[in-house]
């Protein structure tokens, strides 16, 4: 059951609309696919269409944990711990199905939408220590949500290319 969100306006409504639109593009790329098609590697990378759904759900979940509780909460979301685990998040593993991955993504997105409606967008947390973050950098919840949107958008583009390679179908155009 989907929990109805309060009527939102302004920045929060814009954030939700943008998230919904770009999630829709990502989900659209896998419409009508079988699990076998969603598992196919179509490039030299580990990327698969099902794996992109899986990865984006995991990334969104980890970043919303960060928005709620900072770097420690993000670590508790189970970031990949080695090269194999990192590669596995970009592909469907034996026993995984596209339907289950899409349902998980829907649930993660619903949770995020609830946070957009309720969190203090100006709340801040120090980023985790990592070579790709400036030492001592702090992100607001707003910036985290914009980062989630960027991740979704980037990977929806990847998915569109993979789908066109698979069978000529495109999200747009």
CSV table of C-alpha atoms in Angstrom, one decimal:
chain,number,residue,atom,x,y,z
A,1,UNK,CA,0.0,0.0,0.0
A,2,UNK,CA,1.4,3.4,-1.0
A,3,UNK,CA,1.3,6.0,1.7
A,4,UNK,CA,-0.1,9.2,0.2
A,5,UNK,CA,2.2,12.2,0.4
A,6,UNK,CA,1.0,15.5,1.6
A,7,UNK,CA,0.3,18.1,-1.0
A,8,UNK,CA,3.6,19.6,-1.7
A,9,UNK,CA,4.6,22.8,-3.5
A,10,UNK,CA,7.7,24.6,-4.5
A,11,UNK,CA,11.1,22.9,-4.1
A,12,UNK,CA,9.8,19.7,-2.7
A,13,UNK,CA,7.2,19.3,-5.4
A,14,UNK,CA,9.9,20.0,-8.0
A,15,UNK,CA,12.3,17.4,-6.5
A,16,UNK,CA,9.6,14.8,-6.4
A,17,UNK,CA,8.5,15.5,-10.0
A,18,UNK,CA,12.1,15.3,-11.2
A,19,UNK,CA,12.8,12.0,-9.3
A,20,UNK,CA,9.6,10.5,-10.6
A,21,UNK,CA,10.3,11.5,-14.2
A,22,UNK,CA,13.8,10.1,-14.3
A,23,UNK,CA,12.9,6.9,-12.4
A,24,UNK,CA,10.2,6.5,-15.0
A,25,UNK,CA,12.8,6.7,-17.8
A,26,UNK,CA,14.9,4.0,-16.1
A,27,UNK,CA,11.9,1.7,-15.5
A,28,UNK,CA,10.7,2.3,-19.1
A,29,UNK,CA,14.0,0.9,-20.5
A,30,UNK,CA,13.2,-2.6,-19.0
A,31,UNK,CA,9.6,-2.8,-20.1
A,32,UNK,CA,8.7,-6.1,-21.6
A,33,UNK,CA,12.0,-7.8,-21.0
A,34,UNK,CA,12.5,-11.3,-19.9
A,35,UNK,CA,14.9,-12.1,-17.0
A,36,UNK,CA,17.3,-13.5,-19.6
A,37,UNK,CA,17.3,-10.3,-21.6
A,38,UNK,CA,17.7,-8.2,-18.4
A,39,UNK,CA,20.8,-10.3,-17.4
A,40,UNK,CA,22.6,-10.0,-20.8
A,41,UNK,CA,25.9,-8.2,-20.8
A,42,UNK,CA,25.9,-6.1,-24.0
A,43,UNK,CA,29.2,-4.3,-23.5
A,44,UNK,CA,32.6,-5.1,-22.1
A,45,UNK,CA,31.5,-3.7,-18.8
A,46,UNK,CA,29.5,-5.5,-16.1
A,47,UNK,CA,26.4,-3.4,-16.8
A,48,UNK,CA,23.2,-5.2,-17.5
A,49,UNK,CA,19.7,-3.7,-17.6
A,50,UNK,CA,18.6,-5.6,-14.5
A,51,UNK,CA,21.8,-4.8,-12.8
A,52,UNK,CA,21.3,-1.1,-13.4
A,53,UNK,CA,17.9,-1.3,-11.7
A,54,UNK,CA,19.6,-3.1,-8.8
A,55,UNK,CA,22.4,-0.7,-8.6
A,56,UNK,CA,20.3,2.5,-8.6
A,57,UNK,CA,18.0,1.1,-5.9
A,58,UNK,CA,21.1,0.3,-3.8
A,59,UNK,CA,22.7,3.7,-4.4
A,60,UNK,CA,19.4,5.5,-3.6
A,61,UNK,CA,19.0,3.5,-0.4
A,62,UNK,CA,22.6,4.2,0.8
A,63,UNK,CA,22.3,8.0,0.1
A,64,UNK,CA,18.9,8.3,1.8
A,65,UNK,CA,20.5,6.6,4.8
A,66,UNK,CA,23.2,9.2,4.7
A,67,UNK,CA,20.6,12.0,4.6
A,68,UNK,CA,19.0,10.5,7.7
A,69,UNK,CA,22.1,9.7,9.7
A,70,UNK,CA,25.3,10.6,8.0
A,71,UNK,CA,28.3,8.5,7.0
A,72,UNK,CA,27.8,5.8,9.6
A,73,UNK,CA,24.2,5.2,8.6
A,74,UNK,CA,25.3,5.0,5.0
A,75,UNK,CA,28.0,2.4,5.8
A,76,UNK,CA,25.3,0.3,7.5
A,77,UNK,CA,23.5,0.0,4.2
A,78,UNK,CA,26.0,-2.5,3.0
A,79,UNK,CA,28.2,-0.8,0.4
A,80,UNK,CA,30.1,-3.3,-1.7
A,81,UNK,CA,33.2,-4.5,0.2
A,82,UNK,CA,35.4,-5.8,-2.6
A,83,UNK,CA,35.8,-5.8,-6.4
A,84,UNK,CA,33.5,-8.8,-6.9
A,85,UNK,CA,30.7,-7.3,-4.7
A,86,UNK,CA,31.0,-4.0,-6.7
A,87,UNK,CA,30.7,-5.9,-10.0
A,88,UNK,CA,27.8,-8.0,-8.7
A,89,UNK,CA,25.7,-4.9,-8.0
A,90,UNK,CA,25.7,-4.1,-11.8
A,91,UNK,CA,24.3,-7.5,-12.9
A,92,UNK,CA,21.5,-9.9,-12.0
A,93,UNK,CA,22.8,-12.8,-10.1
A,94,UNK,CA,21.4,-16.4,-10.4
A,95,UNK,CA,18.0,-16.5,-8.7
A,96,UNK,CA,17.3,-12.8,-9.1
A,97,UNK,CA,14.4,-11.7,-11.2
A,98,UNK,CA,13.7,-8.4,-12.9
A,99,UNK,CA,10.2,-8.2,-11.2
A,100,UNK,CA,11.8,-8.5,-7.8
A,101,UNK,CA,14.4,-5.9,-8.6
A,102,UNK,CA,11.8,-3.5,-9.9
A,103,UNK,CA,9.6,-4.1,-6.7
A,104,UNK,CA,12.6,-3.3,-4.5
A,105,UNK,CA,13.3,-0.2,-6.5
A,106,UNK,CA,9.7,0.9,-6.2
A,107,UNK,CA,9.9,0.5,-2.4
A,108,UNK,CA,13.2,2.4,-2.1
A,109,UNK,CA,11.7,5.2,-4.3
A,110,UNK,CA,8.6,5.4,-2.1
A,111,UNK,CA,10.7,5.7,1.0
A,112,UNK,CA,12.8,8.4,-0.6
A,113,UNK,CA,9.7,10.3,-1.7
A,114,UNK,CA,8.5,10.3,1.9
A,115,UNK,CA,11.8,11.7,3.0
A,116,UNK,CA,11.6,14.5,0.4
A,117,UNK,CA,8.3,15.4,1.9
A,118,UNK,CA,9.5,15.5,5.5
A,119,UNK,CA,13.3,16.0,6.0
A,120,UNK,CA,14.9,19.3,6.7
A,121,UNK,CA,16.5,20.0,3.3
A,122,UNK,CA,19.1,22.2,5.0
A,123,UNK,CA,20.2,19.4,7.4
A,124,UNK,CA,23.9,18.5,6.8
A,125,UNK,CA,26.3,15.6,7.4
A,126,UNK,CA,30.0,15.2,6.8
A,127,UNK,CA,30.7,13.0,3.8
A,128,UNK,CA,32.5,9.7,4.4
A,129,UNK,CA,36.2,9.7,4.0
A,130,UNK,CA,36.9,8.6,0.4
A,131,UNK,CA,39.4,9.6,-2.3
A,132,UNK,CA,36.6,11.1,-4.5
A,133,UNK,CA,35.3,13.4,-1.8
A,134,UNK,CA,37.0,16.6,-0.7
A,135,UNK,CA,38.3,16.1,2.9
A,136,UNK,CA,36.0,17.5,5.4
A,137,UNK,CA,33.2,18.2,2.9
A,138,UNK,CA,29.6,18.4,4.2
A,139,UNK,CA,26.5,17.9,2.1
A,140,UNK,CA,23.0,19.1,2.8
A,141,UNK,CA,20.0,16.8,2.4
A,142,UNK,CA,19.1,18.9,-0.6
A,143,UNK,CA,22.5,18.1,-2.2
A,144,UNK,CA,22.1,14.5,-1.4
A,145,UNK,CA,18.7,14.4,-3.2
A,146,UNK,CA,20.2,16.2,-6.2
A,147,UNK,CA,23.0,13.6,-6.2
A,148,UNK,CA,20.4,10.8,-6.2
A,149,UNK,CA,18.7,12.5,-9.1
A,150,UNK,CA,22.0,12.7,-11.0
A,151,UNK,CA,22.7,9.0,-10.3
A,152,UNK,CA,19.2,8.0,-11.6
A,153,UNK,CA,19.6,10.2,-14.7
A,154,UNK,CA,23.1,9.0,-15.5
A,155,UNK,CA,22.1,5.3,-15.2
A,156,UNK,CA,18.8,5.8,-17.1
A,157,UNK,CA,21.1,7.0,-20.0
A,158,UNK,CA,23.2,3.9,-19.7
A,159,UNK,CA,20.1,1.7,-19.6
A,160,UNK,CA,18.7,3.4,-22.7
A,161,UNK,CA,21.9,2.7,-24.6
A,162,UNK,CA,21.9,-1.0,-23.5
A,163,UNK,CA,18.2,-1.4,-24.4
A,164,UNK,CA,18.8,0.1,-27.9
A,165,UNK,CA,21.8,-2.3,-28.3
A,166,UNK,CA,19.6,-5.3,-27.2
A,167,UNK,CA,16.6,-4.8,-29.5
A,168,UNK,CA,16.5,-1.3,-30.9
A,169,UNK,CA,14.0,0.0,-28.4
A,170,UNK,CA,14.6,3.5,-27.0
A,171,UNK,CA,13.2,5.5,-24.1
A,172,UNK,CA,12.9,8.7,-26.1
A,173,UNK,CA,13.0,9.6,-29.8
